[in-house]
């Protein structure tokens, strides 16, 4: 078990350019739960350029996900794989509400995740996020990227690629 992540937390909190974080395999799982929580809260609080988060193969506190999603105003995707989501029913409901109101998340994925609370419906989290995608327009930057991709579909001679 590796629990001294102070240097990692310090380095992350000073780096303003990180856009994507993916922790999977044994990394998160080998951390003490309190250290894992600190790491996810630093990711939520100190990375202003963060757009994509992937977490897998570990127990994750729902309260930490709430913090991360609430504080990351530019987050575009959150992917959780093979994880055990731990928290109270109220925390799951809070996360559902946060996802439903989040204005920038376009890709939320739960794959092979379970809840530590029997009977918790994780599909409601995905459903809340899907409702948000249908009701809010894409952010301006995403529209710019789409236009750029559309413009690249034209050949140099002006003919449209098929």
Short mmCIF file of C-alpha atoms in Angstrom, two decimals:
data_model
loop_
_atom_site.label_atom_id
_atom_site.label_comp_id
_atom_site.label_asym_id
_atom_site.label_seq_id
_atom_site.Cartn_x
_atom_site.Cartn_y
_atom_site.Cartn_z
CA UNK A 1 0.00 0.00 0.00
CA UNK A 2 1.35 3.42 -0.94
CA UNK A 3 -0.11 6.25 1.11
CA UNK A 4 2.34 9.14 0.90
CA UNK A 5 0.94 11.09 -2.02
CA UNK A 6 1.88 14.53 -0.69
CA UNK A 7 4.33 15.22 -3.56
CA UNK A 8 1.77 14.12 -6.14
CA UNK A 9 -0.91 16.34 -4.61
CA UNK A 10 1.50 19.28 -4.53
CA UNK A 11 2.53 18.77 -8.15
CA UNK A 12 -1.09 18.45 -9.32
CA UNK A 13 -2.21 21.55 -7.45
CA UNK A 14 0.50 23.64 -9.15
CA UNK A 15 -0.10 22.37 -12.68
CA UNK A 16 -2.66 24.54 -14.46
CA UNK A 17 -2.40 22.87 -17.88
CA UNK A 18 -3.63 19.32 -17.19
CA UNK A 19 -6.65 18.59 -19.38
CA UNK A 20 -7.08 14.86 -18.91
CA UNK A 21 -6.61 12.55 -15.93
CA UNK A 22 -7.06 8.81 -15.92
CA UNK A 23 -6.38 6.70 -12.87
CA UNK A 24 -6.95 2.99 -13.25
CA UNK A 25 -5.42 -0.35 -12.46
CA UNK A 26 -3.92 -0.69 -9.02
CA UNK A 27 -3.08 2.99 -8.53
CA UNK A 28 -6.28 4.21 -6.84
CA UNK A 29 -7.04 0.85 -5.28
CA UNK A 30 -3.67 0.76 -3.51
CA UNK A 31 -4.24 4.11 -1.83
CA UNK A 32 -5.72 4.38 1.64
CA UNK A 33 -9.33 5.64 1.32
CA UNK A 34 -8.44 8.98 2.94
CA UNK A 35 -5.57 9.50 0.50
CA UNK A 36 -7.80 8.55 -2.43
CA UNK A 37 -10.33 11.11 -1.21
CA UNK A 38 -7.65 13.83 -0.95
CA UNK A 39 -6.48 13.05 -4.47
CA UNK A 40 -9.97 13.33 -5.98
CA UNK A 41 -10.63 16.56 -4.10
CA UNK A 42 -7.37 18.10 -5.35
CA UNK A 43 -8.36 17.11 -8.88
CA UNK A 44 -11.71 18.79 -8.32
CA UNK A 45 -10.31 21.97 -6.79
CA UNK A 46 -6.99 22.79 -8.45
CA UNK A 47 -7.05 21.86 -12.14
CA UNK A 48 -8.79 24.69 -14.03
CA UNK A 49 -8.05 23.25 -17.49
CA UNK A 50 -9.36 19.76 -16.73
CA UNK A 51 -11.76 18.47 -19.39
CA UNK A 52 -11.71 14.67 -19.05
CA UNK A 53 -11.59 12.39 -16.00
CA UNK A 54 -11.42 8.60 -16.04
CA UNK A 55 -11.44 6.57 -12.82
CA UNK A 56 -11.43 2.79 -12.65
CA UNK A 57 -10.78 -0.34 -10.65
CA UNK A 58 -11.28 1.15 -7.21
CA UNK A 59 -13.80 2.04 -4.54
CA UNK A 60 -14.79 5.70 -4.95
CA UNK A 61 -16.68 7.86 -2.47
CA UNK A 62 -19.73 9.48 -4.02
CA UNK A 63 -19.03 12.58 -1.90
CA UNK A 64 -15.67 12.93 -3.69
CA UNK A 65 -17.38 12.65 -7.08
CA UNK A 66 -19.85 15.34 -6.00
CA UNK A 67 -16.94 17.60 -5.05
CA UNK A 68 -15.08 16.93 -8.29
CA UNK A 69 -18.07 17.53 -10.57
CA UNK A 70 -19.26 20.58 -8.64
CA UNK A 71 -15.89 22.33 -8.74
CA UNK A 72 -14.92 21.42 -12.31
CA UNK A 73 -16.93 23.90 -14.36
CA UNK A 74 -15.30 22.99 -17.71
CA UNK A 75 -15.42 19.20 -17.40
CA UNK A 76 -16.58 17.54 -20.64
CA UNK A 77 -16.38 13.86 -19.74
CA UNK A 78 -16.43 11.67 -16.66
CA UNK A 79 -15.93 7.95 -17.09
CA UNK A 80 -16.13 5.45 -14.25
CA UNK A 81 -15.21 1.83 -14.90
CA UNK A 82 -15.14 -1.25 -12.69
CA UNK A 83 -15.59 0.77 -9.53
CA UNK A 84 -17.56 0.44 -6.34
CA UNK A 85 -19.36 3.69 -5.59
CA UNK A 86 -19.60 4.24 -1.84
CA UNK A 87 -21.90 6.67 -0.11
CA UNK A 88 -25.26 7.29 1.44
CA UNK A 89 -28.51 7.39 -0.48
CA UNK A 90 -28.50 11.18 0.00
CA UNK A 91 -25.05 11.42 -1.59
CA UNK A 92 -26.20 9.41 -4.60
CA UNK A 93 -29.21 11.71 -4.94
CA UNK A 94 -26.92 14.75 -4.63
CA UNK A 95 -24.66 13.42 -7.39
CA UNK A 96 -27.68 12.79 -9.58
CA UNK A 97 -28.79 16.40 -9.07
CA UNK A 98 -25.30 17.78 -9.74
CA UNK A 99 -25.03 15.79 -12.98
CA UNK A 100 -28.48 16.94 -14.06
CA UNK A 101 -27.50 20.59 -13.58
CA UNK A 102 -23.92 20.44 -14.87
CA UNK A 103 -23.71 22.55 -18.01
CA UNK A 104 -20.59 21.18 -19.72
CA UNK A 105 -20.44 17.40 -19.18
CA UNK A 106 -21.30 15.75 -22.49
CA UNK A 107 -19.98 12.27 -21.83
CA UNK A 108 -20.80 10.45 -18.60
CA UNK A 109 -20.14 6.75 -18.53
CA UNK A 110 -20.66 4.11 -15.86
CA UNK A 111 -19.35 0.73 -16.96
CA UNK A 112 -19.32 -2.34 -14.73
CA UNK A 113 -19.76 -0.18 -11.63
CA UNK A 114 -21.64 -1.23 -8.53
CA UNK A 115 -22.86 0.47 -5.43
CA UNK A 116 -21.90 -0.38 -1.87
CA UNK A 117 -25.59 0.14 -0.98
CA UNK A 118 -27.77 -2.76 -2.16
CA UNK A 119 -30.65 -1.65 -4.34
CA UNK A 120 -29.10 1.64 -5.48
CA UNK A 121 -30.06 2.37 -9.07
CA UNK A 122 -26.91 3.61 -10.80
CA UNK A 123 -28.83 4.02 -14.05
CA UNK A 124 -30.49 7.07 -12.53
CA UNK A 125 -27.09 8.81 -12.60
CA UNK A 126 -26.71 8.15 -16.32
CA UNK A 127 -30.34 9.13 -16.91
CA UNK A 128 -29.86 12.47 -15.10
CA UNK A 129 -26.86 13.27 -17.26
CA UNK A 130 -28.67 12.25 -20.48
CA UNK A 131 -31.49 14.67 -19.66
CA UNK A 132 -28.91 17.45 -19.35
CA UNK A 133 -27.44 16.62 -22.76
CA UNK A 134 -30.85 16.86 -24.42
CA UNK A 135 -31.85 20.12 -22.76
CA UNK A 136 -28.73 22.30 -22.99
CA UNK A 137 -26.91 23.46 -26.11
CA UNK A 138 -23.26 22.52 -26.59
CA UNK A 139 -20.75 25.01 -25.20
CA UNK A 140 -19.31 27.54 -27.71
CA UNK A 141 -15.89 25.85 -27.77
CA UNK A 142 -17.50 22.55 -28.73
CA UNK A 143 -19.36 24.30 -31.56
CA UNK A 144 -16.05 25.78 -32.77
CA UNK A 145 -14.45 22.34 -32.77
CA UNK A 146 -17.38 20.90 -34.72
CA UNK A 147 -17.13 23.68 -37.31
CA UNK A 148 -13.40 23.05 -37.63
CA UNK A 149 -14.01 19.34 -38.20
CA UNK A 150 -16.74 20.14 -40.73
CA UNK A 151 -14.39 22.50 -42.60
CA UNK A 152 -11.76 19.75 -42.78
CA UNK A 153 -14.22 17.55 -44.63
CA UNK A 154 -13.72 19.73 -47.70
CA UNK A 155 -10.87 18.98 -50.04
CA UNK A 156 -8.40 21.63 -51.03
CA UNK A 157 -10.10 22.01 -54.41
CA UNK A 158 -13.42 22.81 -52.68
CA UNK A 159 -15.14 19.49 -53.28
CA UNK A 160 -16.87 17.91 -50.33
CA UNK A 161 -15.49 14.58 -49.16
CA UNK A 162 -17.94 11.72 -49.12
#
